[in-house]
Tab-separated table of N, CA and C in Angstrom:
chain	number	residue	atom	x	y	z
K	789	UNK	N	119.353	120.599	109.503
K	789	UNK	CA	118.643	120.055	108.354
K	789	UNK	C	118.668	118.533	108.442
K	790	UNK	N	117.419	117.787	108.211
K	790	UNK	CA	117.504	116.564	108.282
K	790	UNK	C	117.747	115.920	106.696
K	791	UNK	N	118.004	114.825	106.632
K	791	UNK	CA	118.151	113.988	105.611
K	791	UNK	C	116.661	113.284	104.381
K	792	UNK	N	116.927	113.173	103.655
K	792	UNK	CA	115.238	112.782	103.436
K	792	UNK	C	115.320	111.254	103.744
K	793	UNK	N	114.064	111.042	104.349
K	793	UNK	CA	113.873	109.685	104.735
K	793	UNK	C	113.818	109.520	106.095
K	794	UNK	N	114.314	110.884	107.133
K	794	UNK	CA	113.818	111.128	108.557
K	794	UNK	C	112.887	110.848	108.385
K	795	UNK	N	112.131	110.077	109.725
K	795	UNK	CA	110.839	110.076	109.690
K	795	UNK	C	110.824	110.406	111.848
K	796	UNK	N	109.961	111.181	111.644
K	796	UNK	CA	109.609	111.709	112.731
K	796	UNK	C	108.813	110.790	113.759
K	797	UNK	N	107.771	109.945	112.701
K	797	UNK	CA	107.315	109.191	113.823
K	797	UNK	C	107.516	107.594	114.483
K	798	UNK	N	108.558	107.456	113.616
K	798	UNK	CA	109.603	105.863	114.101
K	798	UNK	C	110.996	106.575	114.699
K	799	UNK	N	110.729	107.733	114.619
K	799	UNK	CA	112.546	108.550	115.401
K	799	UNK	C	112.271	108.050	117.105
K	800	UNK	N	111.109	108.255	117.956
K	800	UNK	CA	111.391	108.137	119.390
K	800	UNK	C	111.789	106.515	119.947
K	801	UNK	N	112.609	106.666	120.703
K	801	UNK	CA	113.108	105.506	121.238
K	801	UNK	C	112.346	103.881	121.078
K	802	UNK	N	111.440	104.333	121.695
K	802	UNK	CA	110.909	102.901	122.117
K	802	UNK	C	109.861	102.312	120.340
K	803	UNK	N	109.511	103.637	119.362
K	803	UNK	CA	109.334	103.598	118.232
K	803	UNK	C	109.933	102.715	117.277
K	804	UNK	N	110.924	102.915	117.336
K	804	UNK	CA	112.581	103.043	116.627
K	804	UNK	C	112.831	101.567	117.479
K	805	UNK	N	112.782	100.721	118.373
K	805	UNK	CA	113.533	99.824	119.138
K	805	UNK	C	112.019	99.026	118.779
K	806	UNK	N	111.034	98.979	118.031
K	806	UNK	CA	109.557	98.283	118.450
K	806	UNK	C	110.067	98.099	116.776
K	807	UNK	N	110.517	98.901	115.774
K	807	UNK	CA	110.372	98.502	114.219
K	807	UNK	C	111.363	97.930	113.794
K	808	UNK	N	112.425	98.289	114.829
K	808	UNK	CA	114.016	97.323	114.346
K	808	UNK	C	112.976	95.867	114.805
K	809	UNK	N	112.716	95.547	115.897
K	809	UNK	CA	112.468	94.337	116.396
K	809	UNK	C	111.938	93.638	115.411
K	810	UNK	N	111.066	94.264	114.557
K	810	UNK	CA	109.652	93.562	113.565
K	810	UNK	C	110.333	93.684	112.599
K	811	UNK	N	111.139	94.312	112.151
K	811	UNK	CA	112.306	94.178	110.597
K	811	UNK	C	112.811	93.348	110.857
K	812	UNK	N	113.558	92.283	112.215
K	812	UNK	CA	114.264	91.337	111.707
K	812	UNK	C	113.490	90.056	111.771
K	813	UNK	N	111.898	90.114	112.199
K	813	UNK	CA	111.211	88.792	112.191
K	813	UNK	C	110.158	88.994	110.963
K	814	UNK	N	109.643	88.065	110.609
K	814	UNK	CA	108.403	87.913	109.767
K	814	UNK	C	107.117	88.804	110.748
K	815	UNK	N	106.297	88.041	112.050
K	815	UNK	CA	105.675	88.031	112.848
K	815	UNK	C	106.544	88.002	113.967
K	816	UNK	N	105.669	88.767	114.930
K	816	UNK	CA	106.082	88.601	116.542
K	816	UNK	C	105.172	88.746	117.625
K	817	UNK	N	105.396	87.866	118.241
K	817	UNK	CA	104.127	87.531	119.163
K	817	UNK	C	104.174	89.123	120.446
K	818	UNK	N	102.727	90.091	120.998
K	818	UNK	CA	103.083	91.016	121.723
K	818	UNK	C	103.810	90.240	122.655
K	819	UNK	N	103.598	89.563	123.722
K	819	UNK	CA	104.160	89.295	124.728
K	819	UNK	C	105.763	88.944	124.594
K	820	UNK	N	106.306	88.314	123.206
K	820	UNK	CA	108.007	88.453	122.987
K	820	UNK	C	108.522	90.185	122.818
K	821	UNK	N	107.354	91.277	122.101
K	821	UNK	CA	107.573	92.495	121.799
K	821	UNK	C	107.565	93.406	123.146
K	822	UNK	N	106.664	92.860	124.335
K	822	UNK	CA	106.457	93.515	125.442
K	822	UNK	C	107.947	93.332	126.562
K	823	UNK	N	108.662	91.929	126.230
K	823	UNK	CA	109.662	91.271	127.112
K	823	UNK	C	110.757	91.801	126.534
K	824	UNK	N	111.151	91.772	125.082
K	824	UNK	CA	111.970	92.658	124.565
K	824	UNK	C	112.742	94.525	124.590
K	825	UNK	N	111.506	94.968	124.656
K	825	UNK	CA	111.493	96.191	125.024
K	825	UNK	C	111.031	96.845	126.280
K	826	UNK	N	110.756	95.548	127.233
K	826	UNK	CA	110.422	96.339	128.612
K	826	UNK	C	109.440	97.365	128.952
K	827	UNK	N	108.226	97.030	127.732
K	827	UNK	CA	107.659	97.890	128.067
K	827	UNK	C	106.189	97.558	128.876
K	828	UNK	N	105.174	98.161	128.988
K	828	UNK	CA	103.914	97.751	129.618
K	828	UNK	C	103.028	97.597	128.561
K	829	UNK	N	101.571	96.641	128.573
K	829	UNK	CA	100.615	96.512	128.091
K	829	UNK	C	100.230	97.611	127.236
K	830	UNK	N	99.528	98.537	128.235
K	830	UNK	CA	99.257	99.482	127.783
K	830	UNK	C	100.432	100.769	126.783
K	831	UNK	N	101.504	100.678	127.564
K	831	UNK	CA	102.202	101.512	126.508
K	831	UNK	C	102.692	100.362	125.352
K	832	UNK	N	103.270	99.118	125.363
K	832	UNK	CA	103.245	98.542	123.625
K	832	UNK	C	101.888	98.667	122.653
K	833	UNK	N	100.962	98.932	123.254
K	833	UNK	CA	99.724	98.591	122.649
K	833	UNK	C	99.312	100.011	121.754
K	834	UNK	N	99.992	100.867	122.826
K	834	UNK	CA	99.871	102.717	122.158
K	834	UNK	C	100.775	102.636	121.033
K	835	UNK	N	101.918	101.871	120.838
K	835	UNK	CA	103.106	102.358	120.428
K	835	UNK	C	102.352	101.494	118.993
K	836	UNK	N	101.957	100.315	119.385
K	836	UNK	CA	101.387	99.717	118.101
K	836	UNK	C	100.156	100.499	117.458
K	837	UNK	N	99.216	100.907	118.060
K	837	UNK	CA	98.655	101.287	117.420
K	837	UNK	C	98.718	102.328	116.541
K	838	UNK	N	99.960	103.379	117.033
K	838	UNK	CA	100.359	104.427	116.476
K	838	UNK	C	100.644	104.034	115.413
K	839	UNK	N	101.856	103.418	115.565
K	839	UNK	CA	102.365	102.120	113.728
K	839	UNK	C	101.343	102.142	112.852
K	840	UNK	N	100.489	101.315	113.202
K	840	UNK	CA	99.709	100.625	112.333
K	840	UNK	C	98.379	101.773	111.789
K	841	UNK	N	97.994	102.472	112.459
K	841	UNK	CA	97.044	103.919	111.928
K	841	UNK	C	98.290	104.218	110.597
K	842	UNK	N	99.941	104.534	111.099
K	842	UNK	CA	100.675	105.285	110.270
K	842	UNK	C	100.449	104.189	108.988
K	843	UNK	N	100.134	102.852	109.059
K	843	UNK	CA	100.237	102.037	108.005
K	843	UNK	C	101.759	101.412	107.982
K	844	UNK	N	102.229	101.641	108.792
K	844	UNK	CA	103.859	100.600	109.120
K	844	UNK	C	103.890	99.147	109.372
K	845	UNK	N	102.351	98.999	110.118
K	845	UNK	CA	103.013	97.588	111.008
K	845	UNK	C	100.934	97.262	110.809
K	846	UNK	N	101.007	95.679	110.505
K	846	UNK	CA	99.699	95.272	110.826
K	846	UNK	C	99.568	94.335	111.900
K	847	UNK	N	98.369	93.897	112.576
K	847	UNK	CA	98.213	93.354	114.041
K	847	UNK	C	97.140	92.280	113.669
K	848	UNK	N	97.679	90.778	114.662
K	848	UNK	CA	96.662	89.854	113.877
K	848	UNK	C	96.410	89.768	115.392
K	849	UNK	N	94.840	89.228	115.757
K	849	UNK	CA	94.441	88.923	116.593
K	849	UNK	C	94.152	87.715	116.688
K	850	UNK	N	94.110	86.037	117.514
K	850	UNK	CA	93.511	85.404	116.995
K	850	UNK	C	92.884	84.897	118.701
K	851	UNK	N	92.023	84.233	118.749
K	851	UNK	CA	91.314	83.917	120.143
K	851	UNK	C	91.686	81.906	120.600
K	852	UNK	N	92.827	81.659	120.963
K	852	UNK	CA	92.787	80.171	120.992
K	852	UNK	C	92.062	79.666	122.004
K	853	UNK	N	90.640	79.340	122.327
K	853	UNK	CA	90.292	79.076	123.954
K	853	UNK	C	90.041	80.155	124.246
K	854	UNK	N	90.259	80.474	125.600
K	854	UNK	CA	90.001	81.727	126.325
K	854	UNK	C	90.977	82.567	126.257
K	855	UNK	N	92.153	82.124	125.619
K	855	UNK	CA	93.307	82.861	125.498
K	855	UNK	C	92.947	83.892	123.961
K	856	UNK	N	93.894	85.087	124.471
K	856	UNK	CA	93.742	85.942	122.825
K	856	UNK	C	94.645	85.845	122.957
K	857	UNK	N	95.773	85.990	121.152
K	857	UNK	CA	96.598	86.509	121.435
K	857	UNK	C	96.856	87.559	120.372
K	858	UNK	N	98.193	88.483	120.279
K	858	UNK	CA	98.366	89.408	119.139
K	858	UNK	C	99.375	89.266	118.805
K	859	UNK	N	100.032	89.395	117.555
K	859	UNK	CA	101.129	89.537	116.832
K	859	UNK	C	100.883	90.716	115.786
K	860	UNK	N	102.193	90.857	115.517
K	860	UNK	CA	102.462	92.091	114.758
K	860	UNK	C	103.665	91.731	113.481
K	861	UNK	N	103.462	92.502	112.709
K	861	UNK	CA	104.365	92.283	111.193
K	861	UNK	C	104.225	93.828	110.638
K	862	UNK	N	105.711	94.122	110.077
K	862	UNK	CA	105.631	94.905	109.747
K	862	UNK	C	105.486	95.027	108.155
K	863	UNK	N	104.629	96.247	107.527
K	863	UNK	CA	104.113	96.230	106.038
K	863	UNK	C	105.387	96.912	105.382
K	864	UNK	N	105.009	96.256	103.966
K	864	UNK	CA	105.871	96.825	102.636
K	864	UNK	C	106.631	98.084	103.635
K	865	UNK	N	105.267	99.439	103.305
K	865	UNK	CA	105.378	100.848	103.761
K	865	UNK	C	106.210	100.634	105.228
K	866	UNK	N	106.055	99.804	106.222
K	866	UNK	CA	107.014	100.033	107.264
K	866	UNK	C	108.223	99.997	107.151
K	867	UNK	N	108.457	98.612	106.408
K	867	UNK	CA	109.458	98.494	105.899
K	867	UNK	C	110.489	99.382	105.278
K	868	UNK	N	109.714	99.881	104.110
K	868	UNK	CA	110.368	101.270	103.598
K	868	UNK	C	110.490	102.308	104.378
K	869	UNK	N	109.685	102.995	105.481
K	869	UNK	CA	109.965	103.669	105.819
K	869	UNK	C	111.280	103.564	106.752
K	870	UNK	N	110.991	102.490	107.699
K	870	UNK	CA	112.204	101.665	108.365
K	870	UNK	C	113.634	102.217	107.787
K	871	UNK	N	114.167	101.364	106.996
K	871	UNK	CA	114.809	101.516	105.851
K	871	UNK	C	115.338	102.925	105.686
K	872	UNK	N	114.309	103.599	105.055
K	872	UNK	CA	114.849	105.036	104.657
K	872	UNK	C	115.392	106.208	106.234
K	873	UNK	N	114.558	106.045	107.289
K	873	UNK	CA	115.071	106.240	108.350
K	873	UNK	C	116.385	105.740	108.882
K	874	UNK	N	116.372	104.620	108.592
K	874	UNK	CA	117.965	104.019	109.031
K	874	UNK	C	119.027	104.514	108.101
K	875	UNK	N	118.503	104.604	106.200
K	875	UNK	CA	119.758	105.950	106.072
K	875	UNK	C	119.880	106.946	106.217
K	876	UNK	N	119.131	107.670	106.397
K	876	UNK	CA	119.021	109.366	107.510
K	876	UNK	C	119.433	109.048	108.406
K	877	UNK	N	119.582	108.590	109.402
K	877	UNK	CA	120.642	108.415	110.897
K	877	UNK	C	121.984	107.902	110.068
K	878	UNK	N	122.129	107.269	109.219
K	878	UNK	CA	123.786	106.659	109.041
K	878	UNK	C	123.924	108.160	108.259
K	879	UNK	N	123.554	108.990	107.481
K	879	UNK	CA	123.810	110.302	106.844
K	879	UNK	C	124.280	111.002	107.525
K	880	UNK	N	123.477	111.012	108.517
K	880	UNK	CA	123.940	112.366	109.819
K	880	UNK	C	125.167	111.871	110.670
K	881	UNK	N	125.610	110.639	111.048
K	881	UNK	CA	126.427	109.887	111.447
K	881	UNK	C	127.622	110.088	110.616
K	882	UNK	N	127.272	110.039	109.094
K	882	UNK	CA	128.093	110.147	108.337
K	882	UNK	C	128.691	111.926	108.027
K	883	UNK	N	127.806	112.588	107.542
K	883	UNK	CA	128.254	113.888	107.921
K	883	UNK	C	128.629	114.590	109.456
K	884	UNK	N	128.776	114.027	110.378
K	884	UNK	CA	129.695	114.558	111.779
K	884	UNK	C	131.322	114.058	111.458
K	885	UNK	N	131.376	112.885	110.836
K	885	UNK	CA	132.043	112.232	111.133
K	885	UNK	C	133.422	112.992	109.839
K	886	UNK	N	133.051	113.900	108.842
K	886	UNK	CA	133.890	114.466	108.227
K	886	UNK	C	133.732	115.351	108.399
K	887	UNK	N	132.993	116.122	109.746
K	887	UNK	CA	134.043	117.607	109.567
K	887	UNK	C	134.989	117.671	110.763
Protein backbone atom coordinates (compact mmCIF):
# COMPACT_ATOMS: atom_id res chain seq x y z
CA UNK A 1 0.00 0.00 0.00
CA UNK A 2 1.32 3.31 -0.88
CA UNK A 3 1.04 6.50 1.10
CA UNK A 4 -1.15 9.34 -0.23
CA UNK A 5 0.86 11.77 -2.03
CA UNK A 6 2.84 8.85 -4.08
CA UNK A 7 2.94 10.09 -7.20
CA UNK A 8 3.75 7.70 -9.86
CA UNK A 9 4.90 10.00 -12.34
CA UNK A 10 7.87 12.02 -10.48
CA UNK A 11 8.64 8.31 -8.68
CA UNK A 12 11.26 7.20 -11.74
CA UNK A 13 14.75 8.09 -11.19
CA UNK A 14 15.84 10.54 -13.48
CA UNK A 15 11.96 12.15 -12.82
CA UNK A 16 12.49 12.40 -9.20
CA UNK A 17 16.45 13.71 -9.64
CA UNK A 18 15.06 16.48 -12.65
CA UNK A 19 12.22 17.96 -9.76
CA UNK A 20 14.52 17.84 -6.70
CA UNK A 21 16.94 19.89 -9.04
CA UNK A 22 14.08 22.64 -9.96
CA UNK A 23 12.74 22.68 -6.16
CA UNK A 24 15.91 24.02 -5.02
CA UNK A 25 16.31 26.83 -7.83
CA UNK A 26 13.81 29.48 -8.96
CA UNK A 27 14.80 28.78 -12.89
CA UNK A 28 17.36 26.52 -14.47
CA UNK A 29 18.99 26.81 -17.49
CA UNK A 30 18.53 23.02 -19.77
CA UNK A 31 22.10 22.81 -20.38
CA UNK A 32 22.95 23.19 -16.18
CA UNK A 33 19.73 20.44 -16.00
CA UNK A 34 21.35 18.26 -18.86
CA UNK A 35 25.15 18.47 -16.95
CA UNK A 36 23.55 17.78 -13.68
CA UNK A 37 21.79 14.73 -14.38
CA UNK A 38 23.85 13.30 -17.17
CA UNK A 39 21.44 13.03 -19.27
CA UNK A 40 21.02 13.54 -23.27
CA UNK A 41 19.15 16.23 -25.27
CA UNK A 42 16.75 14.25 -26.32
CA UNK A 43 16.01 12.26 -23.18
CA UNK A 44 15.96 15.76 -20.74
CA UNK A 45 13.70 17.18 -23.24
CA UNK A 46 11.20 13.87 -22.93
CA UNK A 47 11.53 14.02 -19.26
CA UNK A 48 10.51 17.79 -19.47
CA UNK A 49 8.00 17.57 -21.48
CA UNK A 50 6.37 14.85 -19.59
CA UNK A 51 6.48 17.45 -16.41
CA UNK A 52 5.12 20.11 -17.92
CA UNK A 53 1.91 18.28 -20.04
CA UNK A 54 1.54 16.82 -16.10
CA UNK A 55 1.44 20.71 -15.25
CA UNK A 56 4.59 20.37 -12.71
CA UNK A 57 7.20 22.31 -14.36
CA UNK A 58 6.88 25.31 -17.06
CA UNK A 59 9.60 25.91 -19.97
CA UNK A 60 10.69 29.40 -21.16
CA UNK A 61 12.20 29.60 -24.45
CA UNK A 62 13.97 32.66 -25.40
CA UNK A 63 16.10 33.14 -28.88
CA UNK A 64 19.36 35.49 -28.01
CA UNK A 65 21.02 35.81 -31.66
CA UNK A 66 21.20 32.59 -33.18
CA UNK A 67 21.42 31.04 -29.95
CA UNK A 68 18.02 29.52 -28.24
CA UNK A 69 17.94 28.84 -25.08
CA UNK A 70 15.48 26.91 -22.43
CA UNK A 71 14.93 27.04 -18.87
CA UNK A 72 12.63 25.43 -16.70
CA UNK A 73 10.76 26.32 -13.22
CA UNK A 74 8.85 24.39 -11.43
CA UNK A 75 4.80 25.38 -10.82
CA UNK A 76 2.77 25.90 -7.56
CA UNK A 77 1.22 22.14 -8.63
CA UNK A 78 4.90 20.77 -9.04
CA UNK A 79 5.79 21.98 -6.22
CA UNK A 80 3.03 20.41 -4.29
CA UNK A 81 3.18 17.50 -5.83
CA UNK A 82 7.07 17.39 -5.21
CA UNK A 83 6.45 17.90 -1.67
CA UNK A 84 3.72 15.45 -1.08
CA UNK A 85 5.85 12.71 -2.82
CA UNK A 86 8.78 13.44 -0.67
CA UNK A 87 6.37 12.62 2.37
CA UNK A 88 5.27 9.30 0.94
CA UNK A 89 8.94 8.11 0.57
CA UNK A 90 9.89 9.51 4.25
CA UNK A 91 6.35 7.42 5.36
CA UNK A 92 7.47 4.30 3.89
CA UNK A 93 11.05 4.94 5.21
CA UNK A 94 9.37 5.64 8.24
CA UNK A 95 7.13 2.62 8.53
CA UNK A 96 10.20 -0.10 7.75
CA UNK A 97 11.99 1.47 10.13
CA UNK A 98 9.48 0.36 13.18
CA UNK A 99 8.84 -2.94 12.56
Amino acid sequence: MTPDGFDELIHPSTRLSLMATLAAADWAEFAYLKEQLGLSDSALSKQLSTLEEAGYLTTDRQATGRRRTVRAQLTDTGRAAFAGHMAALQAIVARSLTK
